[in-house]
Every structure is written in structure tokens, then in C-alpha cells.
Short mmCIF file of C-alpha atoms and ligand atoms in Angstrom, two decimals:
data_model
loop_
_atom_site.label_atom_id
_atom_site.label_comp_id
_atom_site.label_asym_id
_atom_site.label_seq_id
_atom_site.Cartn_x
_atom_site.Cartn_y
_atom_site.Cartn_z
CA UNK A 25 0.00 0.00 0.00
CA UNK A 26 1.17 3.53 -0.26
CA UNK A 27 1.71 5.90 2.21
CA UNK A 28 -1.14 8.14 0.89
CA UNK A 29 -3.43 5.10 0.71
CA UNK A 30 -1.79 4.42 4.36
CA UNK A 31 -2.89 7.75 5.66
CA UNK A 32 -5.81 7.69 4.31
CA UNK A 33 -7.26 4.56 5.60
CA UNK A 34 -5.42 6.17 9.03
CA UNK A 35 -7.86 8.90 8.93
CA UNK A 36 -10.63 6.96 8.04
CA UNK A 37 -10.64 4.56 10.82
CA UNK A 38 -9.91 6.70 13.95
CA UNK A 39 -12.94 9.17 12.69
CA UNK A 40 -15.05 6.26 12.16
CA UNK A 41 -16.49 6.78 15.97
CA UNK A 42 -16.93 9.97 15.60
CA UNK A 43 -18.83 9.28 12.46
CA UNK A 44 -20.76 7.26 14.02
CA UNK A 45 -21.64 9.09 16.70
CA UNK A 46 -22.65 11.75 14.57
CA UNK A 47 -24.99 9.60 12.66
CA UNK A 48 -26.63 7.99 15.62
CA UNK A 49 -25.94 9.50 18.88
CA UNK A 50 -28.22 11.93 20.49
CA UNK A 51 -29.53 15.46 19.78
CA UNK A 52 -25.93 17.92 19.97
CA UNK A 53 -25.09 19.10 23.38
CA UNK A 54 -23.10 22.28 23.88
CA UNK A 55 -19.89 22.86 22.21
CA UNK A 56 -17.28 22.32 24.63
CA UNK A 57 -19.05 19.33 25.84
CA UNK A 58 -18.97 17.93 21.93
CA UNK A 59 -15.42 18.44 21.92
CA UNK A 60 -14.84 16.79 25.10
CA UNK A 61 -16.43 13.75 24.12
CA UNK A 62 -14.79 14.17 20.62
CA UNK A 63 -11.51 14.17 21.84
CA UNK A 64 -12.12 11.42 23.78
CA UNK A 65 -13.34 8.99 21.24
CA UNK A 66 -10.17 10.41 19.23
CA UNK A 67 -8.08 9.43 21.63
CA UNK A 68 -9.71 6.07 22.06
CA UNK A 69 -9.85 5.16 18.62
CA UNK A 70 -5.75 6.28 17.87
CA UNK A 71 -5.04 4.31 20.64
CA UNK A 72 -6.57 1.16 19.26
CA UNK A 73 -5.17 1.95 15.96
CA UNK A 74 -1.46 1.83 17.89
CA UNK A 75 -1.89 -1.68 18.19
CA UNK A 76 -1.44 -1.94 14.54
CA UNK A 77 1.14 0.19 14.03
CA UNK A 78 3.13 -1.71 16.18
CA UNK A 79 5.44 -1.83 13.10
CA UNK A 80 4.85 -6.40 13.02
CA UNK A 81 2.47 -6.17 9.71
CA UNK A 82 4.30 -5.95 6.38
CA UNK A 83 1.05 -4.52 4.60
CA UNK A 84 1.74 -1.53 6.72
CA UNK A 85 5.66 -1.28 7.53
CA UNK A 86 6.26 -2.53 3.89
CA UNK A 87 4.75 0.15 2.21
CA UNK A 88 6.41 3.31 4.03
CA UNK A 89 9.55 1.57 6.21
CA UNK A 90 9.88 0.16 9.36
CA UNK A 91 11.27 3.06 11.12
CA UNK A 92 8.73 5.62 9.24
CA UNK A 93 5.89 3.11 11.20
CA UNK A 94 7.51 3.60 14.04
CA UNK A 95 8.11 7.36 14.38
CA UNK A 96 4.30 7.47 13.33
CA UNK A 97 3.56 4.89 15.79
CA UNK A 98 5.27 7.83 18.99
CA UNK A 99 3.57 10.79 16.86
CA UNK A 100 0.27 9.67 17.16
CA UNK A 101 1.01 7.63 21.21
CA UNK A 102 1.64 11.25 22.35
CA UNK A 103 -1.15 12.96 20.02
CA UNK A 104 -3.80 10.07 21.42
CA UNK A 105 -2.39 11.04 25.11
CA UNK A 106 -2.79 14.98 24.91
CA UNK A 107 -6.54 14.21 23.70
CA UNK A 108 -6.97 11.89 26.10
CA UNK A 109 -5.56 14.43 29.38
CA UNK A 110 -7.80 17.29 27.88
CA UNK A 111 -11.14 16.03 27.10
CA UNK A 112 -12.75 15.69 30.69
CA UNK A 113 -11.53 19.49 31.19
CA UNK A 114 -13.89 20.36 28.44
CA UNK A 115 -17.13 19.53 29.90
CA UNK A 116 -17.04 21.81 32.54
CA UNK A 117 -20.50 22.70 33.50
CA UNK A 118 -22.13 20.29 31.61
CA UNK A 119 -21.26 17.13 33.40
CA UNK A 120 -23.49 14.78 34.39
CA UNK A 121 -24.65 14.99 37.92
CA UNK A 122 -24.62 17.50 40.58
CA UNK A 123 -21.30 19.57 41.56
CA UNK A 124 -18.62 17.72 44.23
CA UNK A 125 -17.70 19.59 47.32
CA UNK A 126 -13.98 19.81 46.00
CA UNK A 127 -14.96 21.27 42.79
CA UNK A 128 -17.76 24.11 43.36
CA UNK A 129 -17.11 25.84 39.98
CA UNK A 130 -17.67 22.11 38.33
CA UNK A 131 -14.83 22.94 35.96
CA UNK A 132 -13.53 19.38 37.06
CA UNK A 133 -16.83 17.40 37.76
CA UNK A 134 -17.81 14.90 34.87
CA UNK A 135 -20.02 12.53 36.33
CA UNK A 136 -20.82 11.46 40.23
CA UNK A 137 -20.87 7.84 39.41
CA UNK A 138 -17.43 6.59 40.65
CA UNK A 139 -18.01 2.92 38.99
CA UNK A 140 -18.71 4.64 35.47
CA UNK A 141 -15.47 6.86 36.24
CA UNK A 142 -12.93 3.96 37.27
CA UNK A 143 -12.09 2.58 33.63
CA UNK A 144 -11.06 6.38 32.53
CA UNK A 145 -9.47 7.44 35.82
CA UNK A 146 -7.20 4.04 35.34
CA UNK A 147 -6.29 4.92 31.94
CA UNK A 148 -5.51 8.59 32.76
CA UNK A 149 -2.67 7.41 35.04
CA UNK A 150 -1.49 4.23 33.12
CA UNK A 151 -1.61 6.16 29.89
CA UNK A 152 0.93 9.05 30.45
CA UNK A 153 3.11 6.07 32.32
CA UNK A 154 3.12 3.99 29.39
CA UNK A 155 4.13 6.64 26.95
CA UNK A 156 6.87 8.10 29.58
CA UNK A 157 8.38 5.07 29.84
CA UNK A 158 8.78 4.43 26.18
CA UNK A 159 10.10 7.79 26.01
CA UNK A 160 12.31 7.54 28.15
CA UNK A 161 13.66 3.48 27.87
CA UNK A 162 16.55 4.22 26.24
CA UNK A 163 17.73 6.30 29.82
CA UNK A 164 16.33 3.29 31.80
CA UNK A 165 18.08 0.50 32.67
CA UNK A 166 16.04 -2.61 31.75
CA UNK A 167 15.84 -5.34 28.67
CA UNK A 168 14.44 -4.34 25.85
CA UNK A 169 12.47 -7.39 26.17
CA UNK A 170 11.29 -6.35 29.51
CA UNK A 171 10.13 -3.10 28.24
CA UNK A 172 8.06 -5.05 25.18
CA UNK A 173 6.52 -7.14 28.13
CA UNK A 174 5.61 -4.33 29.67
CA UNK A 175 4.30 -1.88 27.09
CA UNK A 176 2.11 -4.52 25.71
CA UNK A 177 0.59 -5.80 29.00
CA UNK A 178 -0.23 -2.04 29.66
CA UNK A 179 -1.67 -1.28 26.21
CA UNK A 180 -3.95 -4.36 27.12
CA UNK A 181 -5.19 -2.71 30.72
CA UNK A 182 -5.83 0.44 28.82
CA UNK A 183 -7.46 -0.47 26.20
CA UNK A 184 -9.80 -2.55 28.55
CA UNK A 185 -9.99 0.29 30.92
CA UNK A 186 -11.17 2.82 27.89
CA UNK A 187 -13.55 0.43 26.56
CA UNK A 188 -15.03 0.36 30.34
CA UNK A 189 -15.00 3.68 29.97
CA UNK A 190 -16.49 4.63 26.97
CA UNK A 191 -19.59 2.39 27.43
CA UNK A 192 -20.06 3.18 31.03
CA UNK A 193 -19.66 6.77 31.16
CA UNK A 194 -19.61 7.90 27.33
CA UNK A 195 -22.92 9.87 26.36
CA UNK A 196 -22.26 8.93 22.46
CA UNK A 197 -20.86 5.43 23.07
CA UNK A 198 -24.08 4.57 25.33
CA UNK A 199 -25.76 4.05 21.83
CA UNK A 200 -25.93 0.36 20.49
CA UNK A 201 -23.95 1.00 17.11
CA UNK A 202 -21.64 2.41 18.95
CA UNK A 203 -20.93 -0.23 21.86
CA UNK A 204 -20.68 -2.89 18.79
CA UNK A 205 -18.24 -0.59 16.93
CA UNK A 206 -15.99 -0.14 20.15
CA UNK A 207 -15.85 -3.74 20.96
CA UNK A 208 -15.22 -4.07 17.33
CA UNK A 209 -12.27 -2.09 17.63
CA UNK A 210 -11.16 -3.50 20.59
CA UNK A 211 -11.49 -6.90 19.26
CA UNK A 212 -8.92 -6.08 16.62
CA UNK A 213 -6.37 -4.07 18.15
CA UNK A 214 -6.12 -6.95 20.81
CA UNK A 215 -6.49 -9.67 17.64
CA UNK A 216 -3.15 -8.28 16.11
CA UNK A 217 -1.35 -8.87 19.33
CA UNK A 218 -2.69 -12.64 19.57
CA UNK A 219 -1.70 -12.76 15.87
CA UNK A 220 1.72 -11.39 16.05
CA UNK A 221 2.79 -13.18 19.28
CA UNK A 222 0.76 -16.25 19.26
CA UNK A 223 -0.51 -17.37 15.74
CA UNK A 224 2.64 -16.40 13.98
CA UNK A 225 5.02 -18.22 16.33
CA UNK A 226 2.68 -20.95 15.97
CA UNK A 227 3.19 -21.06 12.32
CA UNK A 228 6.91 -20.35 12.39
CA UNK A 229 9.12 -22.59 10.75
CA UNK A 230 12.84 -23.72 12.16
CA UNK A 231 15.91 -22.50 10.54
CA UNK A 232 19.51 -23.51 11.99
CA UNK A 233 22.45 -21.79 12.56
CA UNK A 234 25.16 -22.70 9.76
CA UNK A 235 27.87 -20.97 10.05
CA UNK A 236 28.98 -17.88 12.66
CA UNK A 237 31.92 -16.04 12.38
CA UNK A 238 33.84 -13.24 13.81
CA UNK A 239 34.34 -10.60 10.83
CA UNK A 240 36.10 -7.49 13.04
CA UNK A 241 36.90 -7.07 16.45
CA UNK A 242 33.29 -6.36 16.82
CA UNK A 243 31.16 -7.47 13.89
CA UNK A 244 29.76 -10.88 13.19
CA UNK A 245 28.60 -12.94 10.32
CA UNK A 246 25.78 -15.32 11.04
CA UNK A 247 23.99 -17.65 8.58
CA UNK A 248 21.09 -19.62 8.72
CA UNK A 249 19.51 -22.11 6.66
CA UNK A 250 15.88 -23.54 6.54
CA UNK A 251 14.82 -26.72 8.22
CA UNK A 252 12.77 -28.64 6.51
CA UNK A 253 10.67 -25.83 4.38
CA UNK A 254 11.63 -23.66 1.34
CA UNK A 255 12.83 -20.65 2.95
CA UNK A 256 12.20 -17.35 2.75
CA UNK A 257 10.86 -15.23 0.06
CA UNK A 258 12.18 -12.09 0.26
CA UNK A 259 13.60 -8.79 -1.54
CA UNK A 260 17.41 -7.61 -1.32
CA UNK A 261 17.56 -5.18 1.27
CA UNK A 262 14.88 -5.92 3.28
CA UNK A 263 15.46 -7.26 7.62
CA UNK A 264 13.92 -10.16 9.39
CA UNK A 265 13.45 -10.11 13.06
CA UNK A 266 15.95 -13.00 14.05
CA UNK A 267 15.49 -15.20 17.50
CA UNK A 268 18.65 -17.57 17.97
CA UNK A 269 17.99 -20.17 20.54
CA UNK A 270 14.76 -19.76 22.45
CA UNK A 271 11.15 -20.64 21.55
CA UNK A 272 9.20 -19.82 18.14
CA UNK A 273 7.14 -17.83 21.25
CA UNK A 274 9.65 -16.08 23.05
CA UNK A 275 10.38 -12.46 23.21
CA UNK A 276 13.80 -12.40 22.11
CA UNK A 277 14.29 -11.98 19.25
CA UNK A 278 15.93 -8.74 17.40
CA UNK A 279 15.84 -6.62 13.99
CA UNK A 280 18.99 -7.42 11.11
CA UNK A 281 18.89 -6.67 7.74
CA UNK A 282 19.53 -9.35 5.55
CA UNK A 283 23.11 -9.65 3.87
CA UNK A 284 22.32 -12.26 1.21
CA UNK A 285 20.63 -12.19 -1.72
CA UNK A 286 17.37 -13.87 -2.86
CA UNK A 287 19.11 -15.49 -5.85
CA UNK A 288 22.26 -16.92 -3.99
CA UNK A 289 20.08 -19.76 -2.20
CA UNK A 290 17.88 -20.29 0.72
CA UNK A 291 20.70 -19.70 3.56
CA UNK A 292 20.09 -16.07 5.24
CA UNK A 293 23.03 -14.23 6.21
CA UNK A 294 22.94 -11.24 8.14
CA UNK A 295 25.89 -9.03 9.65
CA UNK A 296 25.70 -8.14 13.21
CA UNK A 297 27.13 -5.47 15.53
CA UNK A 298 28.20 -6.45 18.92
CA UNK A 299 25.69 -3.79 21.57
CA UNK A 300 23.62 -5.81 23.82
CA UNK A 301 22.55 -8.61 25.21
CA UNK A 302 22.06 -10.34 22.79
CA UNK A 303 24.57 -9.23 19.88
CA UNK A 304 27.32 -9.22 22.84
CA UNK A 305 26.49 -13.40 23.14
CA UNK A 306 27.27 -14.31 19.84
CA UNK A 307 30.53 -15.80 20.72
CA UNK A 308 28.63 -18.27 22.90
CA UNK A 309 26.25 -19.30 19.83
CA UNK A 310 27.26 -23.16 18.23
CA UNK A 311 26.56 -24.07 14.65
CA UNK A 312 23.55 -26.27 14.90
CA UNK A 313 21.37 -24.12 17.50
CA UNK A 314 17.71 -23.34 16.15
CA UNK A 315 16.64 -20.15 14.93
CA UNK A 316 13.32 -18.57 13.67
CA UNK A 317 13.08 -15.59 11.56
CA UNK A 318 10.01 -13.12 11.21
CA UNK A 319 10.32 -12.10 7.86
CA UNK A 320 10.95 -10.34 5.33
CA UNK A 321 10.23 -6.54 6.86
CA UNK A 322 11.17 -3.18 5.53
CA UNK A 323 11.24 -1.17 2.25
CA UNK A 324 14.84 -0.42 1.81
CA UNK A 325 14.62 -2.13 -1.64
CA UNK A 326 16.02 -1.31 -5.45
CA UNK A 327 13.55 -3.61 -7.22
CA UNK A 328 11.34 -1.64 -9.69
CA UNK A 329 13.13 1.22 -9.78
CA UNK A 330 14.01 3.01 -12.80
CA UNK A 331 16.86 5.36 -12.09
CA UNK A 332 20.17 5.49 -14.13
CA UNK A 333 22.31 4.36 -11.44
CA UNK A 334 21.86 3.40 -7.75
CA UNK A 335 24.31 4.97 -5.36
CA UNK A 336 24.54 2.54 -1.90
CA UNK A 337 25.91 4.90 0.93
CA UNK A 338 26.85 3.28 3.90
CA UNK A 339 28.15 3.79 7.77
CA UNK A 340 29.62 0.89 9.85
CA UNK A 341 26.99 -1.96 10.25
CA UNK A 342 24.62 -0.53 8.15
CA UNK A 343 26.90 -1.87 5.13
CA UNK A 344 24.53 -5.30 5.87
CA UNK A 345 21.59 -3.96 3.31
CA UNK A 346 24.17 -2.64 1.29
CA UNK A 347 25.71 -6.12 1.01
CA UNK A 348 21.99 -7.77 0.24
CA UNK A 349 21.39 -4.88 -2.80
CA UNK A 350 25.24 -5.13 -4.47
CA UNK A 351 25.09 -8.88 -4.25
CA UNK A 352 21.44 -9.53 -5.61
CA UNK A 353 22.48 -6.79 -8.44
CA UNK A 354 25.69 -9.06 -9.63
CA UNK A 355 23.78 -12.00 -9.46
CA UNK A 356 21.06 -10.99 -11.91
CA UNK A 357 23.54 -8.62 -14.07
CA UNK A 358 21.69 -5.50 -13.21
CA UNK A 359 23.32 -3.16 -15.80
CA UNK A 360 22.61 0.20 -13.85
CA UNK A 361 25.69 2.18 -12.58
CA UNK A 362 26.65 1.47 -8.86
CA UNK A 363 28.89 3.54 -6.60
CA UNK A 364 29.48 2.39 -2.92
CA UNK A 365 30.26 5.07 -0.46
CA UNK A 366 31.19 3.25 2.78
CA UNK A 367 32.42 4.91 6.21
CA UNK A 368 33.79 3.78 9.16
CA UNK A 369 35.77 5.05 12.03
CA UNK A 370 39.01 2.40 11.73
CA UNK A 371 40.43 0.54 9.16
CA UNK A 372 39.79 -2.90 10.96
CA UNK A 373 35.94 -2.29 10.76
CA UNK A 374 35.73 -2.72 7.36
CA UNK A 375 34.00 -5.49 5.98
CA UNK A 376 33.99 -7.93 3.16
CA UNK A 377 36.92 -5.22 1.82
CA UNK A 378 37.78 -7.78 -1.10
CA UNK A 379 34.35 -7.99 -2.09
CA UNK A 380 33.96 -4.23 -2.30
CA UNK A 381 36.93 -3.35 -3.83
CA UNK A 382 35.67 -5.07 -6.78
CA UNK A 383 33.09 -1.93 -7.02
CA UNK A 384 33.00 1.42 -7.57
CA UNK A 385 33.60 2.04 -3.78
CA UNK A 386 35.21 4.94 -2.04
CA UNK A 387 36.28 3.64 1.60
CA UNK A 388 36.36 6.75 3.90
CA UNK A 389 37.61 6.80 7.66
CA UNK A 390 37.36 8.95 10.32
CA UNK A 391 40.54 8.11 11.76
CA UNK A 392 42.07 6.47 8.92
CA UNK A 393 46.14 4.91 9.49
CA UNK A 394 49.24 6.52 8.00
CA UNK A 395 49.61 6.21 4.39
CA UNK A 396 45.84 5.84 3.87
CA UNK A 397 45.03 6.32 0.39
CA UNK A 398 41.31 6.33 0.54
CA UNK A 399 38.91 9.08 1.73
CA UNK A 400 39.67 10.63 5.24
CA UNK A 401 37.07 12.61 7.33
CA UNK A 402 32.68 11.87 7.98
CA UNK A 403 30.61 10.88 5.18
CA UNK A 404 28.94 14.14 4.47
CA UNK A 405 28.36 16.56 2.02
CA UNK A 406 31.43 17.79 0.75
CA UNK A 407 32.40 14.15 0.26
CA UNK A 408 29.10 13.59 -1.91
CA UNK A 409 30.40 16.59 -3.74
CA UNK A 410 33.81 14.78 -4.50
CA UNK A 411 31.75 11.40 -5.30
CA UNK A 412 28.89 12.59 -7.61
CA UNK A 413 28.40 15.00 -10.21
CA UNK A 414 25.51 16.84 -9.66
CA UNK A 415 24.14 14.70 -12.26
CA UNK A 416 24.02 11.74 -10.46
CA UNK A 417 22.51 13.51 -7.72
CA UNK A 418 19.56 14.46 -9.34
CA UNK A 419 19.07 11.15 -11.53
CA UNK A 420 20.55 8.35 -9.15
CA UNK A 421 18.54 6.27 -6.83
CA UNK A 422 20.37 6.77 -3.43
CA UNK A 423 20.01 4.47 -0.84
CA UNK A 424 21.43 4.90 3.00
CA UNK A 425 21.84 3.57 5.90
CA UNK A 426 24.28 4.16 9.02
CA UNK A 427 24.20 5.91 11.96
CA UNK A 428 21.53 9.04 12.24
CA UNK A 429 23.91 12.17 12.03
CA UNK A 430 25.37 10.73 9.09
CA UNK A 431 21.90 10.03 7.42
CA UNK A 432 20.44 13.45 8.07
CA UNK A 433 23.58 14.77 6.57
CA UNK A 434 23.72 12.92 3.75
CA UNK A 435 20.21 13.59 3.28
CA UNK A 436 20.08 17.17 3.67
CA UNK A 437 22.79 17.50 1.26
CA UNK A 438 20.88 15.57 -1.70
CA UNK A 439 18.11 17.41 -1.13
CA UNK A 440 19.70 20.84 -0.91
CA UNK A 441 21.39 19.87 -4.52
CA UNK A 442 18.35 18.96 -6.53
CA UNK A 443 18.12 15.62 -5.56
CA UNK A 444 14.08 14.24 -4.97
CA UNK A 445 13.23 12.79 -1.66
CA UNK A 446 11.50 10.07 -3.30
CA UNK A 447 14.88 9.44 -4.93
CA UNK A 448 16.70 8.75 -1.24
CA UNK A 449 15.50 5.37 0.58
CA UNK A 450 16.97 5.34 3.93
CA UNK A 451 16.62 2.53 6.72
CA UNK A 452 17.37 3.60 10.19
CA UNK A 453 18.56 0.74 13.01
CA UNK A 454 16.99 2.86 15.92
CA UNK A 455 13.94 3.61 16.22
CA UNK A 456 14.63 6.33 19.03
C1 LIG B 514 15.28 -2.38 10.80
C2 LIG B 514 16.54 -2.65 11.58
C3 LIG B 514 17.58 -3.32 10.99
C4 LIG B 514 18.74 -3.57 11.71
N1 LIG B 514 19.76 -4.21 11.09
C5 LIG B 514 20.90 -4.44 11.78
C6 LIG B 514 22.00 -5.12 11.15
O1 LIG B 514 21.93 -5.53 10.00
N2 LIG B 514 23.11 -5.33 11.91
C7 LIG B 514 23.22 -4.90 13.20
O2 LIG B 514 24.26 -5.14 13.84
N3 LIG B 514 22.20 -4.24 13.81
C8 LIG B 514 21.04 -4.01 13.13
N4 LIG B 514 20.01 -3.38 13.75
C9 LIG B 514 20.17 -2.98 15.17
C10 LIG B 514 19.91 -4.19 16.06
O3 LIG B 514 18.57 -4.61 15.97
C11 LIG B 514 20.23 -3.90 17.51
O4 LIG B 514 21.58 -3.52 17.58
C12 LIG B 514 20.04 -5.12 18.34
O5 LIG B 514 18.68 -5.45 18.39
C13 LIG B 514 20.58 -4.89 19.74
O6 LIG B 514 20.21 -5.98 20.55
P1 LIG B 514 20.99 -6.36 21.88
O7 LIG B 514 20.13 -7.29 22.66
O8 LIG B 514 22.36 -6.82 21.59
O9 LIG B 514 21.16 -4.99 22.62
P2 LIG B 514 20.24 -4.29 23.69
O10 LIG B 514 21.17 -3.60 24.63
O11 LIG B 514 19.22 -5.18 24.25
O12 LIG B 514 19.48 -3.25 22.78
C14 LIG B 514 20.10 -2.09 22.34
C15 LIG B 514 19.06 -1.32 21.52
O13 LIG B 514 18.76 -2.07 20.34
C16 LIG B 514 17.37 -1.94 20.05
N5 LIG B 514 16.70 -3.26 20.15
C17 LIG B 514 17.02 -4.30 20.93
N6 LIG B 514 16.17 -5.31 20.76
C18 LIG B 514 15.28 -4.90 19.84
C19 LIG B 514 14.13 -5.47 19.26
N7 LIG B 514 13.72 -6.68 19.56
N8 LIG B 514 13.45 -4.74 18.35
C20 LIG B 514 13.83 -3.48 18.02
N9 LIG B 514 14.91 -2.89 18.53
C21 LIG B 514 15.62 -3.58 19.44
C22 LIG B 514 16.78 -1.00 21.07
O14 LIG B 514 16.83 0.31 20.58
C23 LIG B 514 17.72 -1.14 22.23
O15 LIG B 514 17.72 -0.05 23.08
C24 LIG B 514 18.85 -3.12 13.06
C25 LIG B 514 17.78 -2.48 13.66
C26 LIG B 514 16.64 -2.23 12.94
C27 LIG B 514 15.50 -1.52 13.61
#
């Protein structure tokens, strides 16, 4: 799908309540009251939505990126809470029932009934805690599992606390067409978690570790091959979420691009940066352990496109799509023009040098030995300048991926020279 259609069908389905509403609820009340109660179903309905964005379904992360989902996924968690935190402040002297003792202006006082309240005063203090702590995980010290654990068990209370109340204490969602669209909704958003972490598990199949080697100091190569089944079909470029030795169920399991290409056989390769947990343990993987992937995500793809010549611009790790794209162009004799821009900080982090040095590639370090002949310094505009004509810049496909500061840069400085956005695919490893 494209990202218009994406948006789009966005749009369409959080409104839907408030279309709804409009069609069948009551006659209109005053206007801060309507807004109150619009806000809230807003907030209600983006909420539910988040469950889908949750970046796991390739209809939706496919057609814009992974880490475009995601960033979407924060915009609209901290849009949703704002709505959310405002709308009982709107109904003011409206509400329902008579004024409490602690709030004689009733700027505060939405209904009387406690039991009707619960469900939204629950949610008003789980939701802001939910989004502070995803905010905020990266300055946390916990698993990243943990945190997924977490986040989704509290997106679960929520959304049963909202549903609560919306049907107990909503004016609009009191109406019948409305209680069957809400549980509709709810039904869904808490369907796409039993389908992500139950169904597909249950219907993943078992790949094996083949081969694992240490490439640098700190990188690693890891291959896997299908057990049993066909593989995977998948586009050059593209990442699979890759669990190494626990259950087809289990939580741990992490993002890599894919290193291979499609047409070099069903073994996956992937290369892999030593950070964590778990890509700080690959010494202690064996050939032989079991492996499932979750695949094939992303839209960092050259497939279909009909530019001139296809410029692969790369810093440290994120030379593993790069590796997917040049190899699946060799193999199928893909006569476009390539140029490989690669940049790391040392000369020992460089990867698969043979293999690139058959290219067009310009090697650049940031602290480069004596008596380096390649390019010294960041990978950033003046070095595009040197690289490309501005030609190329406005006719090449360019296609990037490395570490943020180098991306914007690189980015900025295509676009400030004529080059189209549409013309720049970029795949970023953290989601922030
Ligand atoms: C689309 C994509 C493609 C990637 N491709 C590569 C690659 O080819 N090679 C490579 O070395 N790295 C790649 N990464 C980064 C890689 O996923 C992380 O470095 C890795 O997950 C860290 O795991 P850890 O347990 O070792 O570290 P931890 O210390 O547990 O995690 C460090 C950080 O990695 C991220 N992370 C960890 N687990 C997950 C998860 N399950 N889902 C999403 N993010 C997670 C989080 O931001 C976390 O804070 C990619 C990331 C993304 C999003």
C-alpha cells in the first residue's frame, strides 16, 4: 500500500467513531461538551489503531519503512495522550450529575458515578506512564524485552480500561452502534497482538544456525539455513526479526537486515554489531542451534526502480543492506551504474573489503592509518560533492543507511542539490 493510501485509511478509521456518533448518537449538546467527548473517542480510537502500528504487519511497515511506522507509531502515542488528558476538562458545567464539594465551579466534575469513572481514571494514570516510559527506555536500565513485556501488558489494561469507559460513562458510546463498533475495535487491536505473538510463532518454521563467524573485532557474520521448508521469500535489502535459541514464542528476538541475496540460495546471512545482550552473546552461539526468523520486513529495496544508477551509501553496520542490494544486483547482471560510499571510524571495521573493492567504492575513515590512500574525514556533504556529479545527484537512486547524524547529513545535502526525496530510501537501526 502507499503511504497516501496508508494515511488515508489512518484517517478513516480513527474518525469512524466519531462518524458514528454523529450519525446515531443523540440530539448535539453544547460545544465544549462535543469536543470533550470528541476528543475522547479520538483518543480512544488512535489508541486502538497503535496496536497496529506496532510496526509487526508488512502490509503496513512494507509500504512506508519500518522506522517511518515507528516514528508514526510515537507521533500519534503522544497525540492520542494529549486528547486523552484534555477532554474531561472540556465539559465543565455540563457534566453529568450534581457539583462535588472539591470542585464548586464544576470545571472538574464529569459525572458522580465513581463505577462509570474507574475505567477512565485508570487509563488517565497508566496512559501518560506507558508513553513516559517508552520515552524515556533508552535512559532506563532494563531489557528491551522487559520493556516489550511491559508496554504490551499495559496497552492491554488500557485499552480494557477505555472500553469500560467509553460504554459506562460515554454519552455517544451509550448508543448500540456504537458499543458494537468499540468492541469491534477492541477486538482487533487486541487480535493483532494474539496474531503477532501467538498465531505467527505458531506457524513459524525452524531455521539452523550454519555458520557464525567473527568478521572485526566487533562485527559478526551469522547464517542460517531452513529446516525442513523452502525458505524465505524475500527482496534484497529488506530485515527479518531474528530469535537464535529460544522458543518460536519467546520475546527475544531482534531486527537485522539481511546480507544475502534472494538469488544466492535459501541460507540467510545477516551481519551483526556487537551492543547488547544479545549481539554481545554471539561468541557463545554453536553451529547447529535453532533459529526462527520473522520475515521479510522493511522497504529499503532497489527492485522496480528506474533510475540510471543506484548509489549505496553506507556507515559501519549498516553496510549489511548494502551487502543484500550489491550482491542480488551481480547475481542478476543489473546493468545500472553502482557507486558504494562506505564509512567507518578504523580501518579494521571494514567489511567484506575484497568484495567491495571489486566496485565502484570509495572507503572513507574517520581516523584512517598513515599512508591511507582512501577518503579521510565523515561521510557528508562535501564528500558527496567529491563522489557525484551533480548529475548523479539528481538522476541516481540513493540508498542509505548508518548511523543518524550521518543520514540526516547525507540527506540534507541531496536534497539541498536537486536531488528528490522520493529518490533517497533510507533505513534507520533505531527507532529512538
Ligand atoms: C530495521 C533494523 C535493521 C537492523 N539491522 C541491523 C544489522 O543488520 N546489523 C546490526 O548489527 N544491527 C542491526 N540493527 C540494530 C539491532 O537490531 C540492535 O543492535 C540489536 O537489536 C541490539 O540488541 P541487543 O540485545 O544486543 O542490545 P540491547 O542492549 O538489548 O538493545 C540495544 C538497543 O537495540 C534496540 N533493540 C534491541 N532489541 C530490539 C528489538 N527486539 N526490536 C527493536 N529494537 C531492538 C533497542 O533500541 C535497544 O535499546 C537493526 C535495527 C533495525 C531496527
Amino acid at each position: 500500500m502507499t503511504s497516501f493510501a496508508l494515511l488515508l485509511l489512518y484517517v478513516l478509521v480513527v474518525t469512524l467513531p466519531l462518524g458514528v456518533s454523529w450519525i446515531f448518537g443523540g440530539p448535539p449538546r453544547p460545544f465544549w461538551a462535543e469536543l470533550g467527548s470528541g476528543l475522547g473517542m479520538l483518543a480512544f480510537s488512535m489508541i486502538l489503531v497503535e496496536f497496529v502500528l506496532s510496526g509487526r504487519f508488512r502490509r503496513v511497515s512494507s509500504g512506508i519503512g519500518m522506522d517511518v511506522t515507528m516514528r508514526f507509531h510515537q507521533v500519534m502515542a503522544r497525540a492520542a495522550l494529549l486528547f486523552a488528558l484534555l477532554h474531561p476538562f472540556f465539559y465543565g458545567g455540563s457534566a453529568v450529575g450534581g457539583p462535588r464539594p472539591w470542585d464548586p465551579t464544576r470545571v472538574l466534575t464529569v459525572s458522580t458515578d465513581l463505577t462509570a469513572m474507574a475505567g477512565g481514571i485508570l487509563a488517565f494514570v497508566l496512559l501518560p506512564a506507558l508513553v513516559a516510559l517508552a520515552v524515556y527506555r533508552s535512559d532506563l536500565d532494563y531489557k528491551y524485552e522487559t520493556w516489550r513485556l511491559m508496554h504490551g501488558i499495559g496497552a492491554v489494561l488500557i485499552a480494557g480500561a477505555l472500553l469500560h469507559h467509553a460504554l459506562s460513562a460515554g454519552r455517544y458510546s451509550a448508543e448500540a452502534e456504537m458499543v458494537w463498533l468499540w468492541a469491534a475495535m477492541v477486538a482487533a487491536a487486541i487480535g493483532s497482538l494474539i496474531w503477532v505473538y501467538l498465531i505467527e510463532p505458531a506457524r513459524a518454521r525452524p531455521w539452523r544456525v550454519t555458520e557464525i563467524k567473527r568478521l572485526t573485532p566487533r562485527q559478526w557474520s551469522v547464517t542460517v539455513t531452513p529446516e525442513g521448508h523452502a525458505g524465505l521469500d524475500y527482496k534484497a535489502g529488506q530485515f527479518a526479526w531474528l530469535n537464535i535459541g529460544h522458543s518460536a514464542y519467546s520475546l527475544h528476538e531482534n531486527p537485522f537486515s539481511i546480507s544475502s541475496a534472494p538469488d544466492a540460495g535459501a541460507d540467510v546471512s545477516f551481519v551483526i554489531k556487537e551492543l547488547g545482550d544479545f549481539t554481545g552473546a554471539l561468541d557463545q552461539v554453536a553451529p547447529g542451534t535453532r533459529a526462527y526468523l520473522d520475515a521479510p520486513y522493511g522497504s529499503l529495496t532497489v527492485e522496480g526502480r528506474d533510475e540510471p544508477g543506484i548509489a549505496l551509501i553506507a556507515g559501519g553496520v549498516g553496510i549489511a543492506p548494502m551487502l543484500g542490494i550489491l550482491r542480488q544486483l551481480r547475481l542478476t547482471g543489473d546493468p545500472r551504474k553502482l557507486r558504494i560510499i562506505y564509512g567507518n571510524r578504523a580501518e579494521e571495521q571494514i567489511v567484506f573489503r575484497e568484495e567491495l573493492a571489486a566496485e565502484d567504492t570509495v572507503l572513507v575513515l574517520s581516523e584512517p592509518p598513515k599512508g591511507w590512500a582512501g577518503e579521510h574525514g565523515m561521510v557528508d556533504g562535501d564528500l558527496l560533492d567529491r563522489c557525484f556529479t551533480e548529475e548523479e545527484i539528481r538522476s541516481w537512486l540513493f540508498v542509505l543507511c548508518g548511523p543518524p547524524a550521518m543520514m540526516d547529513a547525507v540527506e540534507d545535502h541531496l536534497i539541498a542539490r536537486g536531488g528528490a526525496s522520493d529518490r533517497i530510501l533510507s533505513e534507520r537501526f533505531d527507532y529512538g
